[in-house]
mmCIF file of N, CA and C in Angstrom:
data_model
loop_
_atom_site.group_PDB
_atom_site.id
_atom_site.type_symbol
_atom_site.label_atom_id
_atom_site.label_comp_id
_atom_site.label_asym_id
_atom_site.label_seq_id
_atom_site.Cartn_x
_atom_site.Cartn_y
_atom_site.Cartn_z
ATOM 1 N N MET A 1 6.764 25.565 -34.351
ATOM 2 C CA MET A 1 6.702 25.318 -32.889
ATOM 3 C C MET A 1 6.901 23.826 -32.580
ATOM 4 N N ALA A 2 7.603 23.580 -31.599
ATOM 5 C CA ALA A 2 7.966 22.149 -31.249
ATOM 6 C C ALA A 2 7.741 21.951 -29.649
ATOM 7 N N ILE A 3 7.412 20.778 -29.404
ATOM 8 C CA ILE A 3 7.202 20.480 -27.981
ATOM 9 C C ILE A 3 8.459 19.728 -27.493
ATOM 10 N N VAL A 4 9.075 20.212 -26.601
ATOM 11 C CA VAL A 4 10.305 19.542 -26.006
ATOM 12 C C VAL A 4 10.017 18.979 -24.650
ATOM 13 N N SER A 5 10.406 17.635 -24.687
ATOM 14 C CA SER A 5 10.222 16.936 -23.458
ATOM 15 C C SER A 5 11.729 16.726 -22.731
ATOM 16 N N ARG A 6 11.813 16.920 -21.545
ATOM 17 C CA ARG A 6 13.058 16.676 -20.774
ATOM 18 C C ARG A 6 12.741 15.864 -19.624
ATOM 19 N N LYS A 7 13.706 15.074 -19.241
ATOM 20 C CA LYS A 7 13.604 14.199 -18.029
ATOM 21 C C LYS A 7 14.667 14.682 -17.084
ATOM 22 N N VAL A 8 14.041 14.832 -15.759
ATOM 23 C CA VAL A 8 15.054 15.347 -14.675
ATOM 24 C C VAL A 8 14.887 14.299 -13.488
ATOM 25 N N SER A 9 16.031 14.216 -12.829
ATOM 26 C CA SER A 9 15.931 13.345 -11.562
ATOM 27 C C SER A 9 15.125 13.856 -10.488
ATOM 28 N N ASP A 10 14.283 13.031 -9.880
ATOM 29 C CA ASP A 10 13.574 13.502 -8.730
ATOM 30 C C ASP A 10 14.431 13.862 -7.531
ATOM 31 N N LEU A 11 15.659 13.294 -7.500
ATOM 32 C CA LEU A 11 16.579 13.342 -6.434
ATOM 33 C C LEU A 11 17.310 14.668 -6.554
ATOM 34 N N SER A 12 17.922 14.945 -7.681
ATOM 35 C CA SER A 12 18.916 15.973 -7.790
ATOM 36 C C SER A 12 18.368 17.096 -8.749
ATOM 37 N N GLY A 13 17.451 16.808 -9.524
ATOM 38 C CA GLY A 13 16.863 17.827 -10.527
ATOM 39 C C GLY A 13 17.707 17.768 -11.784
ATOM 40 N N GLN A 14 18.803 17.004 -11.856
ATOM 41 C CA GLN A 14 19.688 16.911 -13.009
ATOM 42 C C GLN A 14 19.008 16.270 -14.229
ATOM 43 N N GLU A 15 19.297 16.793 -15.377
ATOM 44 C CA GLU A 15 18.556 16.373 -16.687
ATOM 45 C C GLU A 15 19.437 15.236 -17.257
ATOM 46 N N GLY A 16 18.725 14.283 -18.045
ATOM 47 C CA GLY A 16 19.345 13.235 -18.637
ATOM 48 C C GLY A 16 18.511 12.643 -19.739
ATOM 49 N N THR A 17 19.132 11.682 -20.483
ATOM 50 C CA THR A 17 18.292 11.013 -21.464
ATOM 51 C C THR A 17 17.491 9.888 -20.894
ATOM 52 N N ASP A 18 16.474 9.268 -21.464
ATOM 53 C CA ASP A 18 15.809 8.166 -20.949
ATOM 54 C C ASP A 18 16.707 7.034 -20.766
ATOM 55 N N ALA A 19 17.805 6.785 -21.542
ATOM 56 C CA ALA A 19 18.688 5.638 -21.318
ATOM 57 C C ALA A 19 19.500 5.778 -20.055
ATOM 58 N N GLU A 20 19.566 7.075 -19.440
ATOM 59 C CA GLU A 20 20.345 7.286 -18.237
ATOM 60 C C GLU A 20 19.503 7.233 -16.867
ATOM 61 N N PHE A 21 18.249 6.894 -16.970
ATOM 62 C CA PHE A 21 17.359 6.846 -15.880
ATOM 63 C C PHE A 21 16.944 5.487 -15.363
ATOM 64 N N ALA A 22 16.895 5.334 -14.169
ATOM 65 C CA ALA A 22 16.373 4.169 -13.433
ATOM 66 C C ALA A 22 14.984 4.572 -12.721
ATOM 67 N N THR A 23 14.156 3.627 -12.529
ATOM 68 C CA THR A 23 13.094 3.863 -11.636
ATOM 69 C C THR A 23 13.265 3.248 -10.325
ATOM 70 N N VAL A 24 12.955 3.962 -9.239
ATOM 71 C CA VAL A 24 12.989 3.404 -7.901
ATOM 72 C C VAL A 24 11.617 3.528 -7.265
ATOM 73 N N VAL A 25 11.206 2.378 -6.869
ATOM 74 C CA VAL A 25 9.855 2.388 -6.158
ATOM 75 C C VAL A 25 10.104 2.343 -4.568
ATOM 76 N N VAL A 26 9.491 3.302 -3.963
ATOM 77 C CA VAL A 26 9.568 3.340 -2.432
ATOM 78 C C VAL A 26 8.339 2.734 -1.995
ATOM 79 N N ARG A 27 8.509 1.535 -1.441
ATOM 80 C CA ARG A 27 7.274 0.668 -0.971
ATOM 81 C C ARG A 27 6.776 1.056 0.360
ATOM 82 N N GLN A 28 7.721 1.418 1.213
ATOM 83 C CA GLN A 28 7.309 1.806 2.535
ATOM 84 C C GLN A 28 8.158 2.856 3.103
ATOM 85 N N HIS A 29 7.540 3.914 3.674
ATOM 86 C CA HIS A 29 8.191 5.112 4.213
ATOM 87 C C HIS A 29 7.177 5.790 5.063
ATOM 88 N N PRO A 30 7.599 6.329 6.196
ATOM 89 C CA PRO A 30 6.608 6.896 7.126
ATOM 90 C C PRO A 30 5.840 8.093 6.559
ATOM 91 N N SER A 31 6.449 8.735 5.469
ATOM 92 C CA SER A 31 5.698 9.919 4.853
ATOM 93 C C SER A 31 4.643 9.465 3.847
ATOM 94 N N ILE A 32 4.585 8.251 3.439
ATOM 95 C CA ILE A 32 3.539 7.860 2.390
ATOM 96 C C ILE A 32 2.764 6.746 2.862
ATOM 97 N N ASP A 33 1.482 6.616 2.200
ATOM 98 C CA ASP A 33 0.580 5.647 2.512
ATOM 99 C C ASP A 33 0.380 4.555 1.411
ATOM 100 N N GLN A 34 1.174 4.816 0.341
ATOM 101 C CA GLN A 34 1.151 3.855 -0.835
ATOM 102 C C GLN A 34 2.536 3.869 -1.535
ATOM 103 N N PRO A 35 2.810 2.873 -2.338
ATOM 104 C CA PRO A 35 4.127 2.937 -2.943
ATOM 105 C C PRO A 35 4.236 4.185 -3.955
ATOM 106 N N LYS A 36 5.365 4.836 -4.087
ATOM 107 C CA LYS A 36 5.711 5.946 -4.921
ATOM 108 C C LYS A 36 6.953 5.594 -5.784
ATOM 109 N N ALA A 37 6.859 6.091 -7.066
ATOM 110 C CA ALA A 37 7.905 5.815 -8.061
ATOM 111 C C ALA A 37 8.692 7.049 -8.237
ATOM 112 N N LEU A 38 10.064 6.954 -8.131
ATOM 113 C CA LEU A 38 10.936 8.019 -8.482
ATOM 114 C C LEU A 38 11.725 7.775 -9.694
ATOM 115 N N ASP A 39 11.980 8.834 -10.505
ATOM 116 C CA ASP A 39 12.890 8.748 -11.626
ATOM 117 C C ASP A 39 14.194 9.286 -11.095
ATOM 118 N N VAL A 40 15.264 8.440 -11.259
ATOM 119 C CA VAL A 40 16.572 8.809 -10.835
ATOM 120 C C VAL A 40 17.612 8.403 -11.773
ATOM 121 N N LEU A 41 18.661 9.300 -11.928
ATOM 122 C CA LEU A 41 19.802 8.839 -12.812
ATOM 123 C C LEU A 41 20.408 7.576 -12.292
ATOM 124 N N ALA A 42 20.829 6.696 -13.265
ATOM 125 C CA ALA A 42 21.341 5.353 -12.905
ATOM 126 C C ALA A 42 22.484 5.570 -11.954
ATOM 127 N N ILE A 43 23.339 6.658 -12.068
ATOM 128 C CA ILE A 43 24.409 6.799 -11.133
ATOM 129 C C ILE A 43 23.988 7.146 -9.792
ATOM 130 N N GLU A 44 22.850 7.787 -9.620
ATOM 131 C CA GLU A 44 22.239 8.171 -8.318
ATOM 132 C C GLU A 44 21.661 6.835 -7.736
ATOM 133 N N ALA A 45 21.142 5.957 -8.538
ATOM 134 C CA ALA A 45 20.683 4.668 -7.987
ATOM 135 C C ALA A 45 21.771 3.842 -7.426
ATOM 136 N N GLU A 46 23.020 3.999 -7.810
ATOM 137 C CA GLU A 46 24.124 3.366 -7.158
ATOM 138 C C GLU A 46 24.272 3.649 -5.736
ATOM 139 N N GLN A 47 23.746 4.771 -5.267
ATOM 140 C CA GLN A 47 23.992 5.207 -3.804
ATOM 141 C C GLN A 47 23.069 4.337 -2.960
ATOM 142 N N PHE A 48 22.044 3.595 -3.418
ATOM 143 C CA PHE A 48 21.038 2.803 -2.644
ATOM 144 C C PHE A 48 21.968 1.638 -2.229
ATOM 145 N N LYS A 49 22.295 1.373 -1.031
ATOM 146 C CA LYS A 49 23.097 0.183 -0.570
ATOM 147 C C LYS A 49 22.281 -0.802 0.144
ATOM 148 N N GLU A 50 22.382 -2.131 -0.084
ATOM 149 C CA GLU A 50 21.768 -3.149 0.570
ATOM 150 C C GLU A 50 22.277 -3.290 1.959
ATOM 151 N N ILE A 51 21.531 -3.683 2.850
ATOM 152 C CA ILE A 51 22.061 -3.919 4.361
ATOM 153 C C ILE A 51 22.229 -5.351 4.528
ATOM 154 N N GLY A 52 22.126 -6.260 3.636
ATOM 155 C CA GLY A 52 22.319 -7.645 3.774
ATOM 156 C C GLY A 52 20.896 -8.344 3.926
ATOM 157 N N ASP A 53 20.967 -9.677 4.554
ATOM 158 C CA ASP A 53 19.754 -10.281 4.785
ATOM 159 C C ASP A 53 18.807 -9.678 5.703
ATOM 160 N N LEU A 54 17.499 -9.416 5.307
ATOM 161 C CA LEU A 54 16.608 -8.833 6.212
ATOM 162 C C LEU A 54 15.543 -9.800 6.647
ATOM 163 N N VAL A 55 15.046 -9.606 7.797
ATOM 164 C CA VAL A 55 13.889 -10.352 8.263
ATOM 165 C C VAL A 55 12.837 -9.319 8.418
ATOM 166 N N VAL A 56 11.631 -9.613 7.916
ATOM 167 C CA VAL A 56 10.487 -8.656 8.048
ATOM 168 C C VAL A 56 9.496 -9.328 8.886
ATOM 169 N N ILE A 57 9.123 -8.838 10.047
ATOM 170 C CA ILE A 57 8.282 -9.460 10.917
ATOM 171 C C ILE A 57 6.923 -8.414 11.123
ATOM 172 N N GLU A 58 5.805 -9.039 11.599
ATOM 173 C CA GLU A 58 4.661 -8.272 11.974
ATOM 174 C C GLU A 58 4.433 -8.617 13.455
ATOM 175 N N VAL A 59 4.319 -7.525 14.219
ATOM 176 C CA VAL A 59 4.121 -7.750 15.674
ATOM 177 C C VAL A 59 2.804 -7.251 15.989
ATOM 178 N N THR A 60 1.875 -8.175 16.655
ATOM 179 C CA THR A 60 0.581 -7.740 17.023
ATOM 180 C C THR A 60 0.556 -7.821 18.538
ATOM 181 N N MET A 61 0.328 -6.652 19.179
ATOM 182 C CA MET A 61 0.320 -6.621 20.596
ATOM 183 C C MET A 61 -1.090 -7.081 21.161
ATOM 184 N N PRO A 62 -1.169 -7.399 22.556
ATOM 185 C CA PRO A 62 -2.430 -7.814 23.131
ATOM 186 C C PRO A 62 -3.532 -6.713 22.834
ATOM 187 N N ASN A 63 -3.159 -5.451 22.843
ATOM 188 C CA ASN A 63 -4.272 -4.536 22.578
ATOM 189 C C ASN A 63 -4.754 -4.449 21.096
ATOM 190 N N GLY A 64 -4.155 -5.315 20.219
ATOM 191 C CA GLY A 64 -4.538 -5.234 18.826
ATOM 192 C C GLY A 64 -3.717 -4.390 18.015
ATOM 193 N N SER A 65 -2.930 -3.408 18.546
ATOM 194 C CA SER A 65 -2.022 -2.703 17.735
ATOM 195 C C SER A 65 -1.036 -3.507 16.964
ATOM 196 N N ARG A 66 -0.782 -3.164 15.771
ATOM 197 C CA ARG A 66 0.028 -3.922 14.912
ATOM 198 C C ARG A 66 1.195 -3.023 14.258
ATOM 199 N N LYS A 67 2.448 -3.632 14.114
ATOM 200 C CA LYS A 67 3.524 -2.881 13.440
ATOM 201 C C LYS A 67 4.295 -3.879 12.702
ATOM 202 N N ASP A 68 4.908 -3.400 11.619
ATOM 203 C CA ASP A 68 5.947 -4.082 10.801
ATOM 204 C C ASP A 68 7.224 -3.670 11.160
ATOM 205 N N VAL A 69 8.147 -4.639 11.412
ATOM 206 C CA VAL A 69 9.525 -4.452 11.784
ATOM 207 C C VAL A 69 10.396 -5.107 10.866
ATOM 208 N N ALA A 70 11.493 -4.328 10.183
ATOM 209 C CA ALA A 70 12.492 -4.945 9.402
ATOM 210 C C ALA A 70 13.722 -4.945 10.216
ATOM 211 N N MET A 71 14.347 -5.999 10.355
ATOM 212 C CA MET A 71 15.653 -6.045 11.064
ATOM 213 C C MET A 71 16.679 -7.028 10.279
ATOM 214 N N LYS A 72 17.965 -6.743 10.634
ATOM 215 C CA LYS A 72 18.943 -7.733 10.075
ATOM 216 C C LYS A 72 18.839 -9.077 10.555
ATOM 217 N N ARG A 73 18.968 -10.050 9.630
ATOM 218 C CA ARG A 73 18.847 -11.456 10.013
ATOM 219 C C ARG A 73 19.686 -11.760 11.271
ATOM 220 N N ALA A 74 20.940 -11.304 11.241
ATOM 221 C CA ALA A 74 21.947 -11.547 12.263
ATOM 222 C C ALA A 74 21.357 -11.201 13.728
ATOM 223 N N ASP A 75 20.705 -10.011 13.728
ATOM 224 C CA ASP A 75 20.047 -9.606 14.950
ATOM 225 C C ASP A 75 18.862 -10.369 15.356
ATOM 226 N N PHE A 76 18.070 -10.790 14.331
ATOM 227 C CA PHE A 76 16.903 -11.565 14.555
ATOM 228 C C PHE A 76 17.340 -12.940 15.197
ATOM 229 N N ASP A 77 18.403 -13.555 14.575
ATOM 230 C CA ASP A 77 18.816 -14.918 14.928
ATOM 231 C C ASP A 77 19.339 -14.939 16.249
ATOM 232 N N LYS A 78 19.803 -13.781 16.815
ATOM 233 C CA LYS A 78 20.257 -13.711 18.170
ATOM 234 C C LYS A 78 19.169 -13.841 19.247
ATOM 235 N N LEU A 79 17.949 -13.629 18.807
ATOM 236 C CA LEU A 79 16.846 -13.735 19.782
ATOM 237 C C LEU A 79 16.597 -15.115 20.463
ATOM 238 N N ALA A 80 17.140 -16.144 19.714
ATOM 239 C CA ALA A 80 16.874 -17.525 20.334
ATOM 240 C C ALA A 80 18.198 -18.188 19.857
ATOM 241 N N PRO A 81 18.780 -19.071 20.759
ATOM 242 C CA PRO A 81 19.969 -19.845 20.440
ATOM 243 C C PRO A 81 19.851 -20.659 19.212
ATOM 244 N N ASN A 82 18.740 -21.115 18.923
ATOM 245 C CA ASN A 82 18.487 -22.046 17.751
ATOM 246 C C ASN A 82 17.325 -21.461 16.931
ATOM 247 N N MET A 83 17.486 -20.308 16.331
ATOM 248 C CA MET A 83 16.403 -19.731 15.599
ATOM 249 C C MET A 83 15.816 -20.587 14.464
ATOM 250 N N ASP A 84 16.814 -21.271 13.650
ATOM 251 C CA ASP A 84 16.352 -22.098 12.545
ATOM 252 C C ASP A 84 15.448 -23.148 12.950
ATOM 253 N N GLU A 85 15.663 -23.738 14.064
ATOM 254 C CA GLU A 85 14.756 -24.881 14.489
ATOM 255 C C GLU A 85 13.564 -24.130 15.114
ATOM 256 N N VAL A 86 13.607 -23.032 15.879
ATOM 257 C CA VAL A 86 12.417 -22.333 16.302
ATOM 258 C C VAL A 86 11.425 -22.036 15.262
ATOM 259 N N LEU A 87 11.987 -21.559 14.039
ATOM 260 C CA LEU A 87 11.104 -21.244 12.883
ATOM 261 C C LEU A 87 10.522 -22.434 12.261
ATOM 262 N N LYS A 88 11.335 -23.599 12.075
ATOM 263 C CA LYS A 88 10.844 -24.800 11.577
ATOM 264 C C LYS A 88 9.724 -25.374 12.363
ATOM 265 N N ALA A 89 9.835 -25.266 13.613
ATOM 266 C CA ALA A 89 8.730 -25.818 14.519
ATOM 267 C C ALA A 89 7.465 -24.939 14.717
ATOM 268 N N ALA A 90 7.612 -23.662 14.388
ATOM 269 C CA ALA A 90 6.506 -22.737 14.573
ATOM 270 C C ALA A 90 5.335 -23.055 13.737
ATOM 271 N N ARG A 91 4.111 -22.625 14.172
ATOM 272 C CA ARG A 91 2.982 -22.979 13.345
ATOM 273 C C ARG A 91 2.840 -21.973 12.294
ATOM 274 N N GLY A 92 2.234 -22.436 11.151
ATOM 275 C CA GLY A 92 1.999 -21.616 9.962
ATOM 276 C C GLY A 92 0.975 -20.709 10.336
ATOM 277 N N THR A 93 0.694 -19.596 9.447
ATOM 278 C CA THR A 93 -0.297 -18.685 9.516
ATOM 279 C C THR A 93 -1.582 -19.053 8.774
ATOM 280 N N ARG A 94 -1.469 -20.121 8.062
ATOM 281 C CA ARG A 94 -2.571 -20.660 7.266
ATOM 282 C C ARG A 94 -2.847 -22.205 7.605
ATOM 283 N N GLY A 95 -3.912 -22.681 7.469
ATOM 284 C CA GLY A 95 -4.203 -24.111 7.701
ATOM 285 C C GLY A 95 -4.318 -24.411 9.061
ATOM 286 N N ARG A 96 -4.142 -25.750 9.350
ATOM 287 C CA ARG A 96 -4.189 -26.457 10.625
ATOM 288 C C ARG A 96 -2.893 -26.312 11.334
ATOM 289 N N VAL A 97 -3.140 -26.401 12.550
ATOM 290 C CA VAL A 97 -1.944 -26.314 13.656
ATOM 291 C C VAL A 97 -1.215 -27.676 13.447
ATOM 292 N N PRO A 98 0.063 -27.617 13.495
ATOM 293 C CA PRO A 98 0.809 -29.014 13.322
ATOM 294 C C PRO A 98 0.412 -29.924 14.409
ATOM 295 N N GLY A 99 0.364 -31.174 13.962
ATOM 296 C CA GLY A 99 -0.121 -32.260 14.887
ATOM 297 C C GLY A 99 -1.549 -32.560 14.927
ATOM 298 N N THR A 100 -2.441 -31.754 14.289
ATOM 299 C CA THR A 100 -3.806 -31.948 14.299
ATOM 300 C C THR A 100 -4.086 -33.170 13.266
ATOM 301 N N ARG A 101 -5.138 -33.866 13.595
ATOM 302 C CA ARG A 101 -5.618 -34.957 12.685
ATOM 303 C C ARG A 101 -6.996 -34.669 12.162
ATOM 304 N N ILE A 102 -7.210 -35.252 11.053
ATOM 305 C CA ILE A 102 -8.506 -35.196 10.395
ATOM 306 C C ILE A 102 -9.284 -36.575 10.604
ATOM 307 N N GLY A 103 -10.561 -36.422 10.895
ATOM 308 C CA GLY A 103 -11.312 -37.626 11.192
ATOM 309 C C GLY A 103 -11.304 -38.123 12.562
ATOM 310 N N ASN A 104 -11.582 -39.406 12.746
ATOM 311 C CA ASN A 104 -11.766 -40.013 13.979
ATOM 312 C C ASN A 104 -10.421 -40.393 14.777
ATOM 313 N N GLY A 105 -9.513 -40.233 14.081
ATOM 314 C CA GLY A 105 -8.237 -40.840 14.433
ATOM 315 C C GLY A 105 -7.159 -40.507 15.158
#
């Protein structure tokens, strides 16, 4: 008697060897609350297309509700005529507010 192990794609159910598989980690999706790993054939992984430069922002509303938004950089940059300068001048999320001084001075 022998134990036979086989690997199948989580996407298509097609069988392959270990050398033919890639691992895809889904970090965020409305159906999950933690990252999930998928075993997919390398040829299937080629279907995943990048959409270019992304900007990921966190929006906190006055009522305290919070959401993460991913958008194309080109769309984000259109929100202000000089977005690069707006970002450079913005306060950081850690440490002191720009322009504050330490001590008596």
